[in-house]
JSON list of C-alpha atoms in Angstrom, two decimals:
[
{"chain": "W", "resi": 1, "resn": "MET", "atom": "CA", "xyz": [-93.76, 21.63, -113.94]},
{"chain": "W", "resi": 2, "resn": "GLN", "atom": "CA", "xyz": [-96.02, 23.45, -116.89]},
{"chain": "W", "resi": 3, "resn": "LEU", "atom": "CA", "xyz": [-97.06, 27.67, -116.18]},
{"chain": "W", "resi": 4, "resn": "ASP", "atom": "CA", "xyz": [-100.30, 28.80, -117.80]},
{"chain": "W", "resi": 5, "resn": "PRO", "atom": "CA", "xyz": [-99.80, 31.83, -119.00]},
{"chain": "W", "resi": 6, "resn": "ALA", "atom": "CA", "xyz": [-103.71, 32.81, -119.05]},
{"chain": "W", "resi": 7, "resn": "SER", "atom": "CA", "xyz": [-103.81, 32.42, -115.45]},
{"chain": "W", "resi": 8, "resn": "GLY", "atom": "CA", "xyz": [-100.43, 32.66, -114.18]},
{"chain": "W", "resi": 9, "resn": "TRP", "atom": "CA", "xyz": [-100.75, 29.75, -112.26]},
{"chain": "W", "resi": 10, "resn": "CYS", "atom": "CA", "xyz": [-97.99, 26.72, -112.81]},
{"chain": "W", "resi": 11, "resn": "HIS", "atom": "CA", "xyz": [-99.59, 22.91, -112.99]},
{"chain": "W", "resi": 12, "resn": "GLY", "atom": "CA", "xyz": [-96.83, 20.35, -111.64]},
{"chain": "W", "resi": 13, "resn": "VAL", "atom": "CA", "xyz": [-96.46, 22.09, -108.11]},
{"chain": "W", "resi": 14, "resn": "GLN", "atom": "CA", "xyz": [-97.81, 22.79, -104.30]},
{"chain": "W", "resi": 15, "resn": "VAL", "atom": "CA", "xyz": [-100.40, 25.73, -104.06]},
{"chain": "W", "resi": 16, "resn": "CYS", "atom": "CA", "xyz": [-100.42, 27.62, -101.05]},
{"chain": "W", "resi": 17, "resn": "PRO", "atom": "CA", "xyz": [-102.15, 30.91, -101.46]},
{"chain": "W", "resi": 18, "resn": "SER", "atom": "CA", "xyz": [-101.05, 33.65, -100.41]},
{"chain": "W", "resi": 19, "resn": "PRO", "atom": "CA", "xyz": [-103.18, 36.97, -98.84]},
{"chain": "W", "resi": 20, "resn": "ASN", "atom": "CA", "xyz": [-100.50, 39.58, -99.13]},
{"chain": "W", "resi": 21, "resn": "PHE", "atom": "CA", "xyz": [-100.97, 40.33, -103.37]},
{"chain": "W", "resi": 22, "resn": "ASN", "atom": "CA", "xyz": [-102.62, 42.89, -105.60]},
{"chain": "W", "resi": 23, "resn": "GLU", "atom": "CA", "xyz": [-103.14, 43.42, -108.88]},
{"chain": "W", "resi": 24, "resn": "ARG", "atom": "CA", "xyz": [-100.18, 44.72, -111.24]},
{"chain": "W", "resi": 25, "resn": "PRO", "atom": "CA", "xyz": [-100.27, 48.27, -112.06]},
{"chain": "W", "resi": 26, "resn": "ALA", "atom": "CA", "xyz": [-100.15, 47.83, -115.98]},
{"chain": "W", "resi": 27, "resn": "GLY", "atom": "CA", "xyz": [-99.84, 44.14, -116.29]},
{"chain": "W", "resi": 28, "resn": "GLU", "atom": "CA", "xyz": [-96.28, 43.81, -117.36]},
{"chain": "W", "resi": 29, "resn": "ILE", "atom": "CA", "xyz": [-94.23, 40.65, -116.30]},
{"chain": "W", "resi": 30, "resn": "SER", "atom": "CA", "xyz": [-90.65, 41.93, -117.37]},
{"chain": "W", "resi": 31, "resn": "LEU", "atom": "CA", "xyz": [-88.09, 40.79, -114.97]},
{"chain": "W", "resi": 32, "resn": "LEU", "atom": "CA", "xyz": [-87.31, 38.12, -112.65]},
{"chain": "W", "resi": 33, "resn": "VAL", "atom": "CA", "xyz": [-85.97, 38.23, -108.85]},
{"chain": "W", "resi": 34, "resn": "ILE", "atom": "CA", "xyz": [-83.75, 35.56, -107.20]},
{"chain": "W", "resi": 35, "resn": "HIS", "atom": "CA", "xyz": [-84.09, 35.36, -102.64]},
{"chain": "W", "resi": 36, "resn": "ASN", "atom": "CA", "xyz": [-83.49, 33.41, -100.55]},
{"chain": "W", "resi": 37, "resn": "ILE", "atom": "CA", "xyz": [-85.16, 32.73, -96.91]},
{"chain": "W", "resi": 38, "resn": "SER", "atom": "CA", "xyz": [-84.89, 30.37, -94.23]},
{"chain": "W", "resi": 39, "resn": "LEU", "atom": "CA", "xyz": [-87.46, 30.41, -90.98]},
{"chain": "W", "resi": 40, "resn": "PRO", "atom": "CA", "xyz": [-86.18, 30.81, -88.81]},
{"chain": "W", "resi": 41, "resn": "PRO", "atom": "CA", "xyz": [-82.52, 31.74, -90.16]},
{"chain": "W", "resi": 42, "resn": "GLY", "atom": "CA", "xyz": [-80.82, 29.04, -91.23]},
{"chain": "W", "resi": 43, "resn": "GLN", "atom": "CA", "xyz": [-83.23, 26.24, -90.81]},
{"chain": "W", "resi": 44, "resn": "PHE", "atom": "CA", "xyz": [-84.89, 24.40, -93.38]},
{"chain": "W", "resi": 45, "resn": "ALA", "atom": "CA", "xyz": [-87.95, 22.10, -93.93]},
{"chain": "W", "resi": 46, "resn": "THR", "atom": "CA", "xyz": [-89.58, 24.20, -91.17]},
{"chain": "W", "resi": 47, "resn": "GLY", "atom": "CA", "xyz": [-92.58, 25.57, -93.05]},
{"chain": "W", "resi": 48, "resn": "LYS", "atom": "CA", "xyz": [-92.75, 28.00, -91.47]},
{"chain": "W", "resi": 49, "resn": "VAL", "atom": "CA", "xyz": [-91.99, 30.11, -94.86]},
{"chain": "W", "resi": 50, "resn": "GLN", "atom": "CA", "xyz": [-95.46, 29.26, -96.10]},
{"chain": "W", "resi": 51, "resn": "GLU", "atom": "CA", "xyz": [-97.12, 30.14, -92.68]},
{"chain": "W", "resi": 52, "resn": "PHE", "atom": "CA", "xyz": [-95.11, 33.44, -93.00]},
{"chain": "W", "resi": 53, "resn": "PHE", "atom": "CA", "xyz": [-96.65, 34.04, -96.24]},
{"chain": "W", "resi": 54, "resn": "GLN", "atom": "CA", "xyz": [-100.17, 33.12, -95.03]},
{"chain": "W", "resi": 55, "resn": "ASN", "atom": "CA", "xyz": [-100.37, 35.54, -92.29]},
{"chain": "W", "resi": 56, "resn": "ARG", "atom": "CA", "xyz": [-100.79, 32.16, -90.22]},
{"chain": "W", "resi": 57, "resn": "LEU", "atom": "CA", "xyz": [-97.26, 32.26, -88.35]},
{"chain": "W", "resi": 58, "resn": "ASP", "atom": "CA", "xyz": [-97.21, 31.42, -84.44]},
{"chain": "W", "resi": 59, "resn": "VAL", "atom": "CA", "xyz": [-94.53, 34.39, -83.55]},
{"chain": "W", "resi": 60, "resn": "THR", "atom": "CA", "xyz": [-94.80, 32.60, -79.83]},
{"chain": "W", "resi": 61, "resn": "GLU", "atom": "CA", "xyz": [-92.71, 30.04, -81.81]},
{"chain": "W", "resi": 62, "resn": "HIS", "atom": "CA", "xyz": [-89.39, 31.55, -82.13]},
{"chain": "W", "resi": 63, "resn": "PRO", "atom": "CA", "xyz": [-88.12, 34.82, -80.93]},
{"chain": "W", "resi": 64, "resn": "TYR", "atom": "CA", "xyz": [-86.81, 35.85, -84.34]},
{"chain": "W", "resi": 65, "resn": "PHE", "atom": "CA", "xyz": [-90.54, 36.03, -85.51]},
{"chain": "W", "resi": 66, "resn": "ALA", "atom": "CA", "xyz": [-91.71, 38.48, -83.37]},
{"chain": "W", "resi": 67, "resn": "GLY", "atom": "CA", "xyz": [-89.61, 40.91, -85.44]},
{"chain": "W", "resi": 68, "resn": "ILE", "atom": "CA", "xyz": [-91.15, 40.00, -88.35]},
{"chain": "W", "resi": 69, "resn": "ALA", "atom": "CA", "xyz": [-95.38, 39.63, -87.43]},
{"chain": "W", "resi": 70, "resn": "ASP", "atom": "CA", "xyz": [-96.51, 42.88, -88.59]},
{"chain": "W", "resi": 71, "resn": "LEU", "atom": "CA", "xyz": [-94.93, 42.04, -92.31]},
{"chain": "W", "resi": 72, "resn": "ARG", "atom": "CA", "xyz": [-97.13, 40.86, -94.73]},
{"chain": "W", "resi": 73, "resn": "VAL", "atom": "CA", "xyz": [-94.92, 39.67, -97.88]},
{"chain": "W", "resi": 74, "resn": "SER", "atom": "CA", "xyz": [-95.07, 36.86, -100.20]},
{"chain": "W", "resi": 75, "resn": "ALA", "atom": "CA", "xyz": [-93.21, 35.86, -103.56]},
{"chain": "W", "resi": 76, "resn": "HIS", "atom": "CA", "xyz": [-94.34, 34.09, -106.12]},
{"chain": "W", "resi": 77, "resn": "PHE", "atom": "CA", "xyz": [-92.50, 31.02, -106.02]},
{"chain": "W", "resi": 78, "resn": "LEU", "atom": "CA", "xyz": [-90.71, 28.70, -103.01]},
{"chain": "W", "resi": 79, "resn": "ILE", "atom": "CA", "xyz": [-88.25, 26.53, -104.05]},
{"chain": "W", "resi": 80, "resn": "GLU", "atom": "CA", "xyz": [-86.78, 23.88, -100.77]},
{"chain": "W", "resi": 81, "resn": "ARG", "atom": "CA", "xyz": [-83.28, 22.51, -100.30]},
{"chain": "W", "resi": 82, "resn": "ASP", "atom": "CA", "xyz": [-85.05, 18.99, -102.02]},
{"chain": "W", "resi": 83, "resn": "GLY", "atom": "CA", "xyz": [-85.93, 20.93, -105.28]},
{"chain": "W", "resi": 84, "resn": "LYS", "atom": "CA", "xyz": [-89.84, 20.88, -103.96]},
{"chain": "W", "resi": 85, "resn": "VAL", "atom": "CA", "xyz": [-91.41, 23.77, -105.77]},
{"chain": "W", "resi": 86, "resn": "THR", "atom": "CA", "xyz": [-93.95, 25.68, -103.99]},
{"chain": "W", "resi": 87, "resn": "GLN", "atom": "CA", "xyz": [-96.87, 29.05, -105.40]},
{"chain": "W", "resi": 88, "resn": "PHE", "atom": "CA", "xyz": [-98.28, 31.51, -103.38]},
{"chain": "W", "resi": 89, "resn": "VAL", "atom": "CA", "xyz": [-99.62, 33.91, -105.83]},
{"chain": "W", "resi": 90, "resn": "SER", "atom": "CA", "xyz": [-100.17, 33.97, -109.80]},
{"chain": "W", "resi": 91, "resn": "CYS", "atom": "CA", "xyz": [-97.27, 35.50, -111.57]},
{"chain": "W", "resi": 92, "resn": "LEU", "atom": "CA", "xyz": [-100.13, 37.75, -113.03]},
{"chain": "W", "resi": 93, "resn": "GLU", "atom": "CA", "xyz": [-100.76, 39.76, -109.86]},
{"chain": "W", "resi": 94, "resn": "ARG", "atom": "CA", "xyz": [-97.85, 41.83, -107.76]},
{"chain": "W", "resi": 95, "resn": "ALA", "atom": "CA", "xyz": [-96.76, 39.46, -105.10]},
{"chain": "W", "resi": 96, "resn": "TRP", "atom": "CA", "xyz": [-95.15, 41.43, -102.00]},
{"chain": "W", "resi": 97, "resn": "HIS", "atom": "CA", "xyz": [-91.24, 40.44, -102.14]},
{"chain": "W", "resi": 98, "resn": "ALA", "atom": "CA", "xyz": [-89.37, 43.08, -103.43]},
{"chain": "W", "resi": 99, "resn": "GLY", "atom": "CA", "xyz": [-90.08, 46.10, -101.75]},
{"chain": "W", "resi": 100, "resn": "VAL", "atom": "CA", "xyz": [-88.60, 49.27, -101.84]},
{"chain": "W", "resi": 101, "resn": "SER", "atom": "CA", "xyz": [-86.71, 48.68, -105.24]},
{"chain": "W", "resi": 102, "resn": "LEU", "atom": "CA", "xyz": [-85.14, 49.78, -108.41]},
{"chain": "W", "resi": 103, "resn": "PHE", "atom": "CA", "xyz": [-84.05, 48.38, -111.93]},
{"chain": "W", "resi": 104, "resn": "GLU", "atom": "CA", "xyz": [-82.78, 49.78, -114.53]},
{"chain": "W", "resi": 105, "resn": "GLY", "atom": "CA", "xyz": [-84.20, 53.49, -112.95]},
{"chain": "W", "resi": 106, "resn": "ARG", "atom": "CA", "xyz": [-87.30, 52.06, -112.18]},
{"chain": "W", "resi": 107, "resn": "GLU", "atom": "CA", "xyz": [-89.02, 52.11, -109.09]},
{"chain": "W", "resi": 108, "resn": "THR", "atom": "CA", "xyz": [-91.40, 49.36, -107.23]},
{"chain": "W", "resi": 109, "resn": "CYS", "atom": "CA", "xyz": [-90.04, 46.22, -109.06]},
{"chain": "W", "resi": 110, "resn": "ASN", "atom": "CA", "xyz": [-92.92, 44.53, -107.72]},
{"chain": "W", "resi": 111, "resn": "ASP", "atom": "CA", "xyz": [-95.13, 45.66, -110.10]},
{"chain": "W", "resi": 112, "resn": "PHE", "atom": "CA", "xyz": [-93.47, 44.30, -113.24]},
{"chain": "W", "resi": 113, "resn": "SER", "atom": "CA", "xyz": [-91.47, 41.18, -111.57]},
{"chain": "W", "resi": 114, "resn": "VAL", "atom": "CA", "xyz": [-91.23, 37.82, -110.30]},
{"chain": "W", "resi": 115, "resn": "GLY", "atom": "CA", "xyz": [-90.30, 36.55, -107.42]},
{"chain": "W", "resi": 116, "resn": "ILE", "atom": "CA", "xyz": [-88.52, 33.34, -106.42]},
{"chain": "W", "resi": 117, "resn": "GLU", "atom": "CA", "xyz": [-87.37, 32.64, -102.80]},
{"chain": "W", "resi": 118, "resn": "LEU", "atom": "CA", "xyz": [-85.08, 29.83, -102.80]},
{"chain": "W", "resi": 119, "resn": "GLU", "atom": "CA", "xyz": [-84.84, 28.39, -99.38]},
{"chain": "W", "resi": 120, "resn": "GLY", "atom": "CA", "xyz": [-81.70, 28.97, -97.80]},
{"chain": "W", "resi": 121, "resn": "THR", "atom": "CA", "xyz": [-78.46, 31.81, -96.72]},
{"chain": "W", "resi": 122, "resn": "ASP", "atom": "CA", "xyz": [-76.45, 34.20, -98.34]},
{"chain": "W", "resi": 123, "resn": "ASP", "atom": "CA", "xyz": [-73.40, 32.05, -97.47]},
{"chain": "W", "resi": 124, "resn": "LEU", "atom": "CA", "xyz": [-74.71, 28.43, -97.54]},
{"chain": "W", "resi": 125, "resn": "PRO", "atom": "CA", "xyz": [-74.54, 26.49, -100.97]},
{"chain": "W", "resi": 126, "resn": "PHE", "atom": "CA", "xyz": [-78.17, 25.62, -102.82]},
{"chain": "W", "resi": 127, "resn": "THR", "atom": "CA", "xyz": [-78.48, 22.32, -104.10]},
{"chain": "W", "resi": 128, "resn": "ASP", "atom": "CA", "xyz": [-78.35, 21.05, -106.60]},
{"chain": "W", "resi": 129, "resn": "ALA", "atom": "CA", "xyz": [-82.55, 20.02, -106.72]},
{"chain": "W", "resi": 130, "resn": "GLN", "atom": "CA", "xyz": [-82.34, 23.17, -105.74]},
{"chain": "W", "resi": 131, "resn": "TYR", "atom": "CA", "xyz": [-80.29, 25.05, -109.22]},
{"chain": "W", "resi": 132, "resn": "GLN", "atom": "CA", "xyz": [-82.54, 21.97, -111.27]},
{"chain": "W", "resi": 133, "resn": "ALA", "atom": "CA", "xyz": [-86.45, 23.37, -110.00]},
{"chain": "W", "resi": 134, "resn": "LEU", "atom": "CA", "xyz": [-85.13, 27.08, -110.48]},
{"chain": "W", "resi": 135, "resn": "THR", "atom": "CA", "xyz": [-83.85, 26.59, -114.23]},
{"chain": "W", "resi": 136, "resn": "VAL", "atom": "CA", "xyz": [-86.85, 24.67, -115.00]},
{"chain": "W", "resi": 137, "resn": "LEU", "atom": "CA", "xyz": [-88.69, 27.35, -113.58]},
{"chain": "W", "resi": 138, "resn": "THR", "atom": "CA", "xyz": [-87.09, 30.36, -115.22]},
{"chain": "W", "resi": 139, "resn": "ARG", "atom": "CA", "xyz": [-87.70, 28.66, -118.35]},
{"chain": "W", "resi": 140, "resn": "GLN", "atom": "CA", "xyz": [-90.91, 28.51, -117.91]},
{"chain": "W", "resi": 141, "resn": "LEU", "atom": "CA", "xyz": [-91.52, 31.90, -116.92]},
{"chain": "W", "resi": 142, "resn": "GLN", "atom": "CA", "xyz": [-89.29, 33.17, -119.91]},
{"chain": "W", "resi": 143, "resn": "THR", "atom": "CA", "xyz": [-91.69, 31.34, -122.33]},
{"chain": "W", "resi": 144, "resn": "ALA", "atom": "CA", "xyz": [-94.83, 32.37, -120.99]},
{"chain": "W", "resi": 145, "resn": "PHE", "atom": "CA", "xyz": [-93.37, 35.88, -120.30]},
{"chain": "W", "resi": 146, "resn": "PRO", "atom": "CA", "xyz": [-90.75, 36.70, -123.11]},
{"chain": "W", "resi": 147, "resn": "ALA", "atom": "CA", "xyz": [-90.21, 39.88, -121.81]},
{"chain": "W", "resi": 148, "resn": "ILE", "atom": "CA", "xyz": [-87.82, 38.38, -119.01]},
{"chain": "W", "resi": 149, "resn": "THR", "atom": "CA", "xyz": [-84.72, 38.14, -120.51]},
{"chain": "W", "resi": 150, "resn": "GLY", "atom": "CA", "xyz": [-81.28, 37.10, -119.40]},
{"chain": "W", "resi": 151, "resn": "ALA", "atom": "CA", "xyz": [-80.22, 40.69, -118.75]},
{"chain": "W", "resi": 152, "resn": "ARG", "atom": "CA", "xyz": [-83.22, 40.54, -116.88]},
{"chain": "W", "resi": 153, "resn": "ILE", "atom": "CA", "xyz": [-82.98, 37.70, -114.28]},
{"chain": "W", "resi": 154, "resn": "CYS", "atom": "CA", "xyz": [-81.25, 39.67, -110.82]},
{"chain": "W", "resi": 155, "resn": "GLY", "atom": "CA", "xyz": [-80.77, 39.33, -107.31]},
{"chain": "W", "resi": 156, "resn": "HIS", "atom": "CA", "xyz": [-82.82, 41.25, -104.33]},
{"chain": "W", "resi": 157, "resn": "SER", "atom": "CA", "xyz": [-79.47, 42.70, -103.88]},
{"chain": "W", "resi": 158, "resn": "ASP", "atom": "CA", "xyz": [-79.43, 44.40, -107.47]},
{"chain": "W", "resi": 159, "resn": "ILE", "atom": "CA", "xyz": [-82.80, 46.24, -106.90]},
{"chain": "W", "resi": 160, "resn": "ALA", "atom": "CA", "xyz": [-81.84, 46.73, -103.38]},
{"chain": "W", "resi": 161, "resn": "PRO", "atom": "CA", "xyz": [-78.49, 47.35, -103.09]},
{"chain": "W", "resi": 162, "resn": "GLY", "atom": "CA", "xyz": [-76.98, 48.32, -99.03]},
{"chain": "W", "resi": 163, "resn": "ARG", "atom": "CA", "xyz": [-80.84, 47.31, -98.09]},
{"chain": "W", "resi": 164, "resn": "LYS", "atom": "CA", "xyz": [-80.88, 43.05, -99.42]},
{"chain": "W", "resi": 165, "resn": "THR", "atom": "CA", "xyz": [-78.16, 40.82, -99.48]},
{"chain": "W", "resi": 166, "resn": "ASP", "atom": "CA", "xyz": [-79.82, 38.25, -100.78]},
{"chain": "W", "resi": 167, "resn": "PRO", "atom": "CA", "xyz": [-79.58, 35.53, -102.80]},
{"chain": "W", "resi": 168, "resn": "GLY", "atom": "CA", "xyz": [-75.96, 35.82, -101.55]},
{"chain": "W", "resi": 169, "resn": "PRO", "atom": "CA", "xyz": [-72.79, 35.01, -102.84]},
{"chain": "W", "resi": 170, "resn": "ALA", "atom": "CA", "xyz": [-73.56, 31.41, -101.88]},
{"chain": "W", "resi": 171, "resn": "PHE", "atom": "CA", "xyz": [-75.39, 31.57, -105.09]},
{"chain": "W", "resi": 172, "resn": "ASP", "atom": "CA", "xyz": [-73.72, 30.49, -107.91]},
{"chain": "W", "resi": 173, "resn": "TRP", "atom": "CA", "xyz": [-74.92, 33.00, -110.99]},
{"chain": "W", "resi": 174, "resn": "ALA", "atom": "CA", "xyz": [-72.10, 31.39, -113.53]},
{"chain": "W", "resi": 175, "resn": "ARG", "atom": "CA", "xyz": [-73.77, 27.85, -112.97]},
{"chain": "W", "resi": 176, "resn": "TYR", "atom": "CA", "xyz": [-77.60, 28.76, -112.78]},
{"chain": "W", "resi": 177, "resn": "ARG", "atom": "CA", "xyz": [-76.70, 31.03, -116.34]},
{"chain": "W", "resi": 178, "resn": "ALA", "atom": "CA", "xyz": [-74.72, 28.11, -118.06]},
{"chain": "W", "resi": 179, "resn": "ALA", "atom": "CA", "xyz": [-77.96, 26.08, -116.67]},
{"chain": "W", "resi": 180, "resn": "LEU", "atom": "CA", "xyz": [-80.43, 28.45, -118.60]},
{"chain": "W", "resi": 181, "resn": "ALA", "atom": "CA", "xyz": [-78.02, 28.48, -121.88]},
{"chain": "W", "resi": 182, "resn": "GLN", "atom": "CA", "xyz": [-77.72, 24.89, -121.82]},
{"chain": "W", "resi": 183, "resn": "GLU", "atom": "CA", "xyz": [-81.25, 24.49, -121.54]},
{"chain": "W", "resi": 184, "resn": "GLU", "atom": "CA", "xyz": [-82.18, 26.98, -124.45]},
{"chain": "W", "resi": 185, "resn": "GLY", "atom": "CA", "xyz": [-79.75, 25.25, -126.78]},
{"chain": "W", "resi": 186, "resn": "GLN", "atom": "CA", "xyz": [-81.70, 21.66, -126.46]}
]
């Protein structure tokens, strides 16, 4: 996987363009936000996340879908349980992943962040393949956008406390940060 900073697209990953994005107001990219998602909740490898981010979700397929039918959301990336990475929005554009959010006194984190969704739930451990892909992707992002330092990587719950809980207690921050530090040292 290789991120092209000129286009904001990552080569070597699946591309599944989402219409749910707009221009960044300042073009700044200085925050990485980690999320989790599964559709229906707790079910994996359904293809429904991709459909949701493309506004193609058939809301009659599952009762949960009726409650999200009118949402228009996206993320820059999704990392599935097997480590497969899909990109929905160029990193140079503003994906709609964080919603009402605040980081270090600054609101509207979508304006300056990249969003990565991990296929999962708050309470199920993420897979080795996901941590490996997340580490590689994070290093690509940090190389292309040096303002994304270790201190500027957070969970959705950190920027929307009380409203969001992801990536949840099952996400192993220590493992992820140690892998980033090891990769950096090589």
